[in-house]
Coordinates of C-alpha atoms in Angstrom, one line a residue:
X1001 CA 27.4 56.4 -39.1
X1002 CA 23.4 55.8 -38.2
X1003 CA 21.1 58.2 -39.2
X1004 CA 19.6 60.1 -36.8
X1005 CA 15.9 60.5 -36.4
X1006 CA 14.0 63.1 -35.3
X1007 CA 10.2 64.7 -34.8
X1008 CA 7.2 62.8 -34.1
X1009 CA 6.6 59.3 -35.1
X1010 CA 4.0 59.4 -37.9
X1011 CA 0.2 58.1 -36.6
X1012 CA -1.0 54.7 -36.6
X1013 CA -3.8 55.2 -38.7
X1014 CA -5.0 51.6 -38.8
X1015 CA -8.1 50.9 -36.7
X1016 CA -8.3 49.7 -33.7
X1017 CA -8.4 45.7 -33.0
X1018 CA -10.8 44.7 -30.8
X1019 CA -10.1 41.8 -28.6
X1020 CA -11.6 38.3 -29.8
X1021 CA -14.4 36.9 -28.1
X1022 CA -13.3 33.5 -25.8
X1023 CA -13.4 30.4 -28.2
X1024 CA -13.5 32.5 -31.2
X1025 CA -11.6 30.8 -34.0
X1026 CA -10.7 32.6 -37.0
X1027 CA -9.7 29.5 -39.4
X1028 CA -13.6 28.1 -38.6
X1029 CA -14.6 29.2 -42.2
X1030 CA -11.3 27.4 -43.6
X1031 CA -12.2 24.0 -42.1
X1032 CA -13.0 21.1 -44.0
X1033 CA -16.6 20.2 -42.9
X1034 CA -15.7 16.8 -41.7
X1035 CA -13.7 18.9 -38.5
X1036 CA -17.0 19.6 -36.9
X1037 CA -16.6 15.8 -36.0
X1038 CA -13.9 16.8 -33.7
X1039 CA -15.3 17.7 -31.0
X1040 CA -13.6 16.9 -26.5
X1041 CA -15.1 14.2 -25.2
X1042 CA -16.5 14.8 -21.5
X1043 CA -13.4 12.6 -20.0
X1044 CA -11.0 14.8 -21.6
X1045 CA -12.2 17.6 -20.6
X1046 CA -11.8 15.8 -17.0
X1047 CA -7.8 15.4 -16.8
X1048 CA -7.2 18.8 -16.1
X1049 CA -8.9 18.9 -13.0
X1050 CA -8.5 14.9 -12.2
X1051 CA -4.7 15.4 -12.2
X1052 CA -4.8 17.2 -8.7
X1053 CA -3.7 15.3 -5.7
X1054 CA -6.5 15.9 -4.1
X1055 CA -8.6 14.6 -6.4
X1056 CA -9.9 11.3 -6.5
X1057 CA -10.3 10.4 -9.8
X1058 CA -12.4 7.6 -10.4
X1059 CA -12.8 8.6 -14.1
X1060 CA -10.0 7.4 -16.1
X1061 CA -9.0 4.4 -17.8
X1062 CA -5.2 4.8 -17.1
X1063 CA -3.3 1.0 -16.8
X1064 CA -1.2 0.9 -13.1
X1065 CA 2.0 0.4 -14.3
X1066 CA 4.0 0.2 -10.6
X1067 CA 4.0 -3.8 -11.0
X1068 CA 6.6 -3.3 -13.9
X1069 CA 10.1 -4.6 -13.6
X1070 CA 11.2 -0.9 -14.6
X1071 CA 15.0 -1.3 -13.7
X1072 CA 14.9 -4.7 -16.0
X1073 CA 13.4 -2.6 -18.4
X1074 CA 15.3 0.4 -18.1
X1075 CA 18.8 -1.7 -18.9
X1076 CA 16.8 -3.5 -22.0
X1077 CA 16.1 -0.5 -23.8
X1078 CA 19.9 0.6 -22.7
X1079 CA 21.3 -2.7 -24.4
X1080 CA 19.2 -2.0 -27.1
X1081 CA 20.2 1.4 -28.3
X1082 CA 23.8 0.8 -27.5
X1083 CA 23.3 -3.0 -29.6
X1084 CA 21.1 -1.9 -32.3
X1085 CA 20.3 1.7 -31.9
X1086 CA 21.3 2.2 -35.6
X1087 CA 18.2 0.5 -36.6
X1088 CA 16.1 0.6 -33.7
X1089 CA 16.4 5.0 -34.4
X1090 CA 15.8 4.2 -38.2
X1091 CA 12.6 4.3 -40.3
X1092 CA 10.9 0.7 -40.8
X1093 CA 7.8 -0.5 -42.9
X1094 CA 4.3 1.0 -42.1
X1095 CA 3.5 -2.7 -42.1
X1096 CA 5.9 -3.2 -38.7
X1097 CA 8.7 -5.3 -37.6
X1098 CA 8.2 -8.8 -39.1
X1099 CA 9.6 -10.7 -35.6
X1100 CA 7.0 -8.7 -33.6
X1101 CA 4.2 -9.8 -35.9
X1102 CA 5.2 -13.0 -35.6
X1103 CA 5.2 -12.6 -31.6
X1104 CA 2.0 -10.9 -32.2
X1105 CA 0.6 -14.1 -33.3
X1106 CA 1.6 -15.7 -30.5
X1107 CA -0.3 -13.7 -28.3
X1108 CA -4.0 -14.3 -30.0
X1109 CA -2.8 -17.6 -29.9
X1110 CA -4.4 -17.3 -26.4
X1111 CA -7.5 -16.5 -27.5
X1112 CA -8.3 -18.7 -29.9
X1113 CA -6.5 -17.1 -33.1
X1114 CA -4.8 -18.6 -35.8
X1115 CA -3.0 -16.1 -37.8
X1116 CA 0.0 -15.2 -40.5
X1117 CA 2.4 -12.4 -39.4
X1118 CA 1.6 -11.0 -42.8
X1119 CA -1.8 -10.1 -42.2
X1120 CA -1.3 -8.1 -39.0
X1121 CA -0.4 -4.4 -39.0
X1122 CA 1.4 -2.9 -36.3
X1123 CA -0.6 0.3 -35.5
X1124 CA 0.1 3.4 -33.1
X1125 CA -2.0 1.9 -30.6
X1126 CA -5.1 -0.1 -31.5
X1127 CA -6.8 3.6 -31.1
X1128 CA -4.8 4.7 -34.6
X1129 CA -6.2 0.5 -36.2
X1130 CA -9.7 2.1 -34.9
X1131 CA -9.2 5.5 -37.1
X1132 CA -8.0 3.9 -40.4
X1133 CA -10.7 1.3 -40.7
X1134 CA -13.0 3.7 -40.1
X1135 CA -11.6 6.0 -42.8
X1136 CA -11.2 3.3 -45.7
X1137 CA -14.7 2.3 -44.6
X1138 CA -17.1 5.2 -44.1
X1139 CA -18.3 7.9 -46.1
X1140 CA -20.3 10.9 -44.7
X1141 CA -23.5 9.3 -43.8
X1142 CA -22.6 5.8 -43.5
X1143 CA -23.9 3.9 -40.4
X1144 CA -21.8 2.2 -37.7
X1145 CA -23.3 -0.1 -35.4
X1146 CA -22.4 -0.3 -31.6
X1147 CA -23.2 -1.4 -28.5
X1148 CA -24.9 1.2 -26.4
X1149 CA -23.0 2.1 -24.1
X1150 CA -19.8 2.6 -26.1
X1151 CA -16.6 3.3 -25.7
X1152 CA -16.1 7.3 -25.7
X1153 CA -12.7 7.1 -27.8
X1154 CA -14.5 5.1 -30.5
X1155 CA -17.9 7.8 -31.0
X1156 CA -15.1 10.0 -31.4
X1157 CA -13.4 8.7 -34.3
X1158 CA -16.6 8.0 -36.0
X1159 CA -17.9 11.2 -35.5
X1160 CA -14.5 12.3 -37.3
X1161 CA -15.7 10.8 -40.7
X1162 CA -19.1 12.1 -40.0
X1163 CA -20.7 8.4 -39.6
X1164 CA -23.7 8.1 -37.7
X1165 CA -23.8 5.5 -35.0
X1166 CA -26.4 2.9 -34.4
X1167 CA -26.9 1.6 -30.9
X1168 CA -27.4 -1.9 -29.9
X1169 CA -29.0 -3.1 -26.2
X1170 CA -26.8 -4.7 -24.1
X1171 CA -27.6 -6.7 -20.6
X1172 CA -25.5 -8.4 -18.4
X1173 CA -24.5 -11.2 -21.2
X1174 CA -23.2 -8.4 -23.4
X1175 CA -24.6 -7.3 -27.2
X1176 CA -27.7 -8.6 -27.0
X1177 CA -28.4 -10.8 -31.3
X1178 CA -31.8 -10.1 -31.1
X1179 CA -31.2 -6.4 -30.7
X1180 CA -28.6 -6.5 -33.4
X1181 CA -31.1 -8.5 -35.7
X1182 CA -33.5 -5.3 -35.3
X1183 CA -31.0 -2.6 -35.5
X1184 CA -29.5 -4.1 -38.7
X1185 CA -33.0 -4.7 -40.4
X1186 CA -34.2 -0.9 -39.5
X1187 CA -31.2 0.4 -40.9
X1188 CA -31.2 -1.0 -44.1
X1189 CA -35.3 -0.6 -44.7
X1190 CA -34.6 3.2 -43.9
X1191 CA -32.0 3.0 -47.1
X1192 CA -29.1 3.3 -44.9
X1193 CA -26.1 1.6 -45.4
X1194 CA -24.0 -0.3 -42.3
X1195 CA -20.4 -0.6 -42.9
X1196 CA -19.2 -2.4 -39.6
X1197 CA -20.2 -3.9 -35.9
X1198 CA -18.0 -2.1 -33.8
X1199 CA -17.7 -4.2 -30.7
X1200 CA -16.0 -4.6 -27.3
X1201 CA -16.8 -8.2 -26.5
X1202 CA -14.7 -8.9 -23.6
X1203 CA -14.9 -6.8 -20.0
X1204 CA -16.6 -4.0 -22.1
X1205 CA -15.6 -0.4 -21.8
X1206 CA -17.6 1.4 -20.1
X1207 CA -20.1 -1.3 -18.9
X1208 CA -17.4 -3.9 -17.7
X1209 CA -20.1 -7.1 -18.8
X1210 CA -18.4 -9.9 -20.9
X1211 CA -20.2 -11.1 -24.1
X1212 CA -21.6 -14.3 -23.3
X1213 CA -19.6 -17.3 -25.5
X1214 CA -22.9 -18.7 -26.7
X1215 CA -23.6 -15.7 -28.6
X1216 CA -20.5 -14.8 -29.9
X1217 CA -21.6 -17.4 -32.9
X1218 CA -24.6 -16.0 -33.6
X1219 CA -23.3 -12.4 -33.6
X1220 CA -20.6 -13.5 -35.9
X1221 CA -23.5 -15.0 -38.1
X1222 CA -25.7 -12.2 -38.2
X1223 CA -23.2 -9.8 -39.5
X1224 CA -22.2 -12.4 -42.2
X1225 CA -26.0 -12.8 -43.8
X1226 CA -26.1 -8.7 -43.2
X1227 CA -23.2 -8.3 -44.7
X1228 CA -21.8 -5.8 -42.2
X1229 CA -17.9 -6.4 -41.0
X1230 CA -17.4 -7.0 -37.7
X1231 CA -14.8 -4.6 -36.0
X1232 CA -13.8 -6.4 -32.5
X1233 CA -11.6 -4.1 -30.6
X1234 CA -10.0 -6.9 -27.4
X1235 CA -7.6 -4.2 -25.5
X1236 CA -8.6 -6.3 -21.9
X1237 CA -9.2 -9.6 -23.1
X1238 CA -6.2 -11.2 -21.1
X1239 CA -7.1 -9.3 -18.0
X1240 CA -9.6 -11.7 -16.6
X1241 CA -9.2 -12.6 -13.0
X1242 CA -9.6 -15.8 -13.4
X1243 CA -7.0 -16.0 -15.3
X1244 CA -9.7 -17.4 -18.5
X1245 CA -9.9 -15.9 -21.8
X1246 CA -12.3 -15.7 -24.3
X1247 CA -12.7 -17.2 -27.9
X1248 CA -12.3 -14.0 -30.1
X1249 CA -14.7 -13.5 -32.4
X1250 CA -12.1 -13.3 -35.5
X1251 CA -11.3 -16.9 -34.1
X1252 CA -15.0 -17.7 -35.5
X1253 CA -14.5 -15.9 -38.9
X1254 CA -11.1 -15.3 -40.8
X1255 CA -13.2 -13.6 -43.7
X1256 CA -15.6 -11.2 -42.0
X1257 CA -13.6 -10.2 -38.4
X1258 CA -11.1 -6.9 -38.4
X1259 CA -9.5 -7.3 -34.6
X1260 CA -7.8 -4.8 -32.9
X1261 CA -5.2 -5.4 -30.5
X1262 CA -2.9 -3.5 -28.2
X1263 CA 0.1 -3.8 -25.6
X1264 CA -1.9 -0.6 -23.7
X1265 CA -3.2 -2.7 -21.5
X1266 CA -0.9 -5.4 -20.3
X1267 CA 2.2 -3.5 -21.2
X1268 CA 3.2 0.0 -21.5
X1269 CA 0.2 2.4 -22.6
X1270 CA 3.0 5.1 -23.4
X1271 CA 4.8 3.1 -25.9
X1272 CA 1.5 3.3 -28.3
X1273 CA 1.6 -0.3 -29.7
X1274 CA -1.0 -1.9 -30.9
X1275 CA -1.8 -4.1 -33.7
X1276 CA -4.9 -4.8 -36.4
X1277 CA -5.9 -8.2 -37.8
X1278 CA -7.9 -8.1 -40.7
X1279 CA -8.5 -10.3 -44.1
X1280 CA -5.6 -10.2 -46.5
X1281 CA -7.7 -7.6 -49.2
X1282 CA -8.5 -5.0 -46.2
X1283 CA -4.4 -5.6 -44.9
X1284 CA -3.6 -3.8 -48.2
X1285 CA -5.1 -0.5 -48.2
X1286 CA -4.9 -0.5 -44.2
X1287 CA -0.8 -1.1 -44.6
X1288 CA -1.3 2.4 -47.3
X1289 CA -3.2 4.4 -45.1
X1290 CA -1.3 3.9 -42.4
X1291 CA 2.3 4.8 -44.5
X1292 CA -0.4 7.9 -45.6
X1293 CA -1.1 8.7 -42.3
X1294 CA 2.6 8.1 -40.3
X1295 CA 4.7 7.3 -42.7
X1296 CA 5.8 3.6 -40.2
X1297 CA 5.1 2.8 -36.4
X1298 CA 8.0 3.7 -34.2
X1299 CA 10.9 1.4 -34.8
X1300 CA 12.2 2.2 -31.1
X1301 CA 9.3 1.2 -29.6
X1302 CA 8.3 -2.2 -31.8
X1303 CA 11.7 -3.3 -30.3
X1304 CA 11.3 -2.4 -26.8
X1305 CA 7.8 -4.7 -26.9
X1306 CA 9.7 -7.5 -29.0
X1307 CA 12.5 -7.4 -26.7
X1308 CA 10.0 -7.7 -23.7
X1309 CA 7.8 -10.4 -25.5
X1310 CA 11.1 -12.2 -25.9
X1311 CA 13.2 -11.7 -22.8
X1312 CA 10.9 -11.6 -19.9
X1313 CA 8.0 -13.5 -18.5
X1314 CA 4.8 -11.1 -19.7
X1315 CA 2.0 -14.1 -19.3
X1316 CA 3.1 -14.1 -15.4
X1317 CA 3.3 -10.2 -15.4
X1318 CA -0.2 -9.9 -16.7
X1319 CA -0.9 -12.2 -13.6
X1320 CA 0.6 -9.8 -11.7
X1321 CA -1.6 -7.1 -13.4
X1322 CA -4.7 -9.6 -13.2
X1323 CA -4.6 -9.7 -9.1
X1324 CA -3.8 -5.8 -8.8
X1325 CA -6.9 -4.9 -11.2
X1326 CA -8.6 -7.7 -8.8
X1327 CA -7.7 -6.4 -5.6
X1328 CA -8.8 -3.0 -6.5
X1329 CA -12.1 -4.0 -8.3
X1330 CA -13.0 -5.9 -5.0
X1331 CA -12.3 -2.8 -2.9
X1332 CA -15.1 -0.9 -5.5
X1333 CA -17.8 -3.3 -5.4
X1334 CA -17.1 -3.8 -1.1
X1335 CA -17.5 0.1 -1.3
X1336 CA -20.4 0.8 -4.0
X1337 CA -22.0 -1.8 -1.5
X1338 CA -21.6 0.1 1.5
X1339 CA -22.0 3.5 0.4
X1340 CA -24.6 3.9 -2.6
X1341 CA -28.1 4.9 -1.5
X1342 CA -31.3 2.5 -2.1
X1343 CA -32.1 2.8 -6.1
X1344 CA -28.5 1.9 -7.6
X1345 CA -27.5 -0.5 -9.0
X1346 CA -24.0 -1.7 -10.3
X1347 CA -22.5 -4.2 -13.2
X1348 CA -19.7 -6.8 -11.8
X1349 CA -17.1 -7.0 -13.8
X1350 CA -15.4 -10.5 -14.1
X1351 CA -11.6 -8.5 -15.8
X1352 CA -10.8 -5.3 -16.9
X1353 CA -11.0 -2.0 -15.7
X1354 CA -14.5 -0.8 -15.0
X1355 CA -17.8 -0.9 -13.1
X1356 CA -21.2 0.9 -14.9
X1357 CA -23.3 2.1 -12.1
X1358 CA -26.9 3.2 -12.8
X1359 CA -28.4 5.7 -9.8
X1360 CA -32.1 6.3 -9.0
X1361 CA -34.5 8.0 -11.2
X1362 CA -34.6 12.0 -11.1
X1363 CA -30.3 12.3 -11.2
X1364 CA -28.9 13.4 -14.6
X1365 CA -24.9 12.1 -13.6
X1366 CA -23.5 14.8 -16.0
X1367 CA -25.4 17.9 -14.6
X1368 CA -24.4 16.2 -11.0
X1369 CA -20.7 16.4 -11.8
X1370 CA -19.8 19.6 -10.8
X1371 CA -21.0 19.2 -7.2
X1372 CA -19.2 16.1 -7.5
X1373 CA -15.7 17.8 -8.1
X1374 CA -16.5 20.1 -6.0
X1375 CA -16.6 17.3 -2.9
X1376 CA -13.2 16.5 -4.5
X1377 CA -14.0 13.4 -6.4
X1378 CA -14.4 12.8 -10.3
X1379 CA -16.2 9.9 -12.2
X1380 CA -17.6 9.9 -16.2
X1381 CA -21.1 10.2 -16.9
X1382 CA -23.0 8.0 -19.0
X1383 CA -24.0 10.7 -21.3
X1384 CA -20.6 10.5 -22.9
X1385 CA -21.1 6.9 -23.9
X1386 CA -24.1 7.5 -26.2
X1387 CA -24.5 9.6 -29.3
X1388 CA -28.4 9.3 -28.8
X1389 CA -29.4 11.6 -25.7
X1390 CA -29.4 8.3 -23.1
X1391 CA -26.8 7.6 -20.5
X1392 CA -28.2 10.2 -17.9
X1393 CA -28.8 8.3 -14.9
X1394 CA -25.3 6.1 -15.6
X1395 CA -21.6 7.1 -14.8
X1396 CA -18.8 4.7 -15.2
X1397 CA -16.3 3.8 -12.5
X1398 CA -12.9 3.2 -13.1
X1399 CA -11.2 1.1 -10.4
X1400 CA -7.7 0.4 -12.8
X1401 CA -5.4 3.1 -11.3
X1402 CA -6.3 4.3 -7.7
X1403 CA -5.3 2.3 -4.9
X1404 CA -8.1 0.2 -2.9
X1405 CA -8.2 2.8 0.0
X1406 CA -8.4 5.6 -2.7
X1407 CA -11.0 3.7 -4.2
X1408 CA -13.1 3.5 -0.9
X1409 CA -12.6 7.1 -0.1
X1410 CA -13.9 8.4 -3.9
X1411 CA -16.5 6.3 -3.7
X1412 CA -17.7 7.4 -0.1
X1413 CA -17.5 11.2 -1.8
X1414 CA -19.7 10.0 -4.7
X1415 CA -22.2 8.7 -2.7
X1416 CA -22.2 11.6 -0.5
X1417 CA -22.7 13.7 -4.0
X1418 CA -25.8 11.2 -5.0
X1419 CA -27.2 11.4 -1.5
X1420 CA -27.4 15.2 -1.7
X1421 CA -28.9 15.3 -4.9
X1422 CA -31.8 12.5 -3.4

């Protein structure tokens, strides 16, 4: 039988606890110094207001998937889990599925590559290749080199190991050598120590320019009498419309070239596959840190990308992808064209996903962007792309997921926004 209580409950004699302050984190003493790295990048801090329908998002680089055969798809991925789903659920090397290196291969093939299957490592997209080179290669303090602008996801990541980041000048050709020449020599008299290039060569993120194929030797060059590693991240380099691709730069040096690669962009972002080329010694540690880091890439998923490579036509669904992207980059430039006031001016981007406007002197783009969403309409400002203060009078457009007449009507609302601030 329960007891029964009676009386008063006794006081609460503790004191009272007053509420904490917004953003106030009571682990921030705990932290290991390298988190201050971690800090949201301006898009990120986008999505939440970029995912309402009303807003036109011009912001984001998210692929348009609606060219996918998804019912071929959909009964692939059945077969395989039903077929194999044994192993395909099952843990696998952190080195990844032999066949799809092999496939891998195949694919840089395109580009000018000549590679073994056991010197690629199948990474959770290239984004995860990015994160472990840059944590087997630099210590607090070490310098990365970059083109400025660069790509936000990227300053990120090296701002994670506390590396500092050295810009490079681009123009419409791409990385400019001469500039690279200069950047590298300043560095190293300052007593600084450059651990990698980091380098989008082909329809840059965010400036959308290509790296010129008669520098691409010389850059490759410079980095080898430096003795800096080149770091060549290709996620769009088969999304020319044209239909041409580029020599990669690792196809110009086996010894001194780390590529990354992913299936983001002319596959299925949400999968997370990607892959990282690099010289047989650097293969090693990478295949370590990334059984330190994940234990292995999804099995699941590394089959679902093999299947596809194997069963289905992907060159001709690029194509497909290549004359969307097309369509919809044509529909930007006819509207930055009719709508942007005197003083702008524009890249014009020859593949990929994304047009780098630069508007009249006097507009900061980041301070502008409220008023911007506001008017319903979102876009990234320059500032983002730079970890050295410049970027203010550039925002990048992105033209990859928004249908053409979307397209027109976000950027009639940014120019609207500009005109205001004029």
């Amino acid at each position: 039988m329960p007891l029964a209580v009676t009386g008063s409950p006794a006081p609460d004699l503790r004191p009272p606890v007053s509420p904490a302050p917004p953003g106030w984190d009571p682990y921030l003493d705990r932290y290991a110094v390298r988190a201050a790295g971690l800090t949201s990048s301006e898009i990120r801090s986008l999505f939440t207001v970029v995912s309402r329908p009303e807003v036109v998002s011009l912001a984001g680089g998210l692929p348009d998937l609606t060219g996918l055969p998804l019912d071929a798809l959909a009964a692939e991925a059945a077969r395989l889990i039903a077929q194999d789903g044994l192993s395909a659920l099952q843990y696998t090397s952190a080195h990844g599925l032999p066949k799809l290196r092999g496939q891998i291969c195949d694919v840089m093939k395109l580009e000018g590559i000549t590679a073994h299957p056991d010197d690629v490592v199948v990474s959770v997209g290239s984004q995860m290749g990015l994160d472990l080179i840059t944590r087997l290669f630099c210590d607090p303090g070490d310098v990365v080199v970059a083109e400025g602008p660069s790509y936000v996801g990227a300053l990120g990541c090296f701002a994670a190991y506390q590396a500092q980041v050295a810009h490079v000048a681009m123009d419409e050709h791409g990385l400019v050598p001469e500039s690279l020449r200069t950047t590298l020599r300043r560095v190293q008299a300052a007593g600084r120590r450059v651990k990698f290039l980091y380098t989008i060569p082909n329809f840059h993120n965010p400036s959308g320019v290509t790296l010129a194929v008669e520098r691409r030797a010389e850059i490759v060059e410079i980095c080898r009498a430096y003795g800096v590693l080149v770091v060549e991240d290709n996620p769009y380099g088969m999304l020319g419309f044209d239909g041409q691709t580029y020599p990669a730069l690792r196809s110009l040096d086996q010894d001194n070239v780390v590529y990354l690669g992913s299936f983001s962009k002319t596959f299925a972002p949400g999968l997370r596959v990607g892959w990282v080329l690099s010289p047989a010694a650097i293969r090693e540690k990478l295949t370590l840190a990334m059984e330190s880091a994940i234990l292995c890439p999804p099995t699941l998923n590394q089959l679902i990308v093999s299947r596809y490579l194997s069963s289905h036509d992907w060159q001709g669904q690029i194509d497909v992808f290549r004359e969307n992207y097309r369509r919809r980059r044509d529909a930007m430039l006819a509207a930055l064209e009719e709508y942007l006031p005197p003083g702008c001016t524009w890249t014009v981007p020859d593949g990929g996903f994304f047009v780098w406007v630069t508007v009249p002197e006097g507009v900061d783009t980041k301070a502008l962007l409220p008023r911007a969403l506001d008017a319903q309409v979102a876009y990234a400002s320059g500032s983002g792309f730079f970890t050295d203060g410049s970027g203010a009078r550039q925002m990048r457009l992105s033209f990859c997921y928004p249908t053409p007449e979307r397209i027109h009507e976000g950027v009639r609302r940014v120019a609207a926004v500009l005109r205001s601030a004029l």
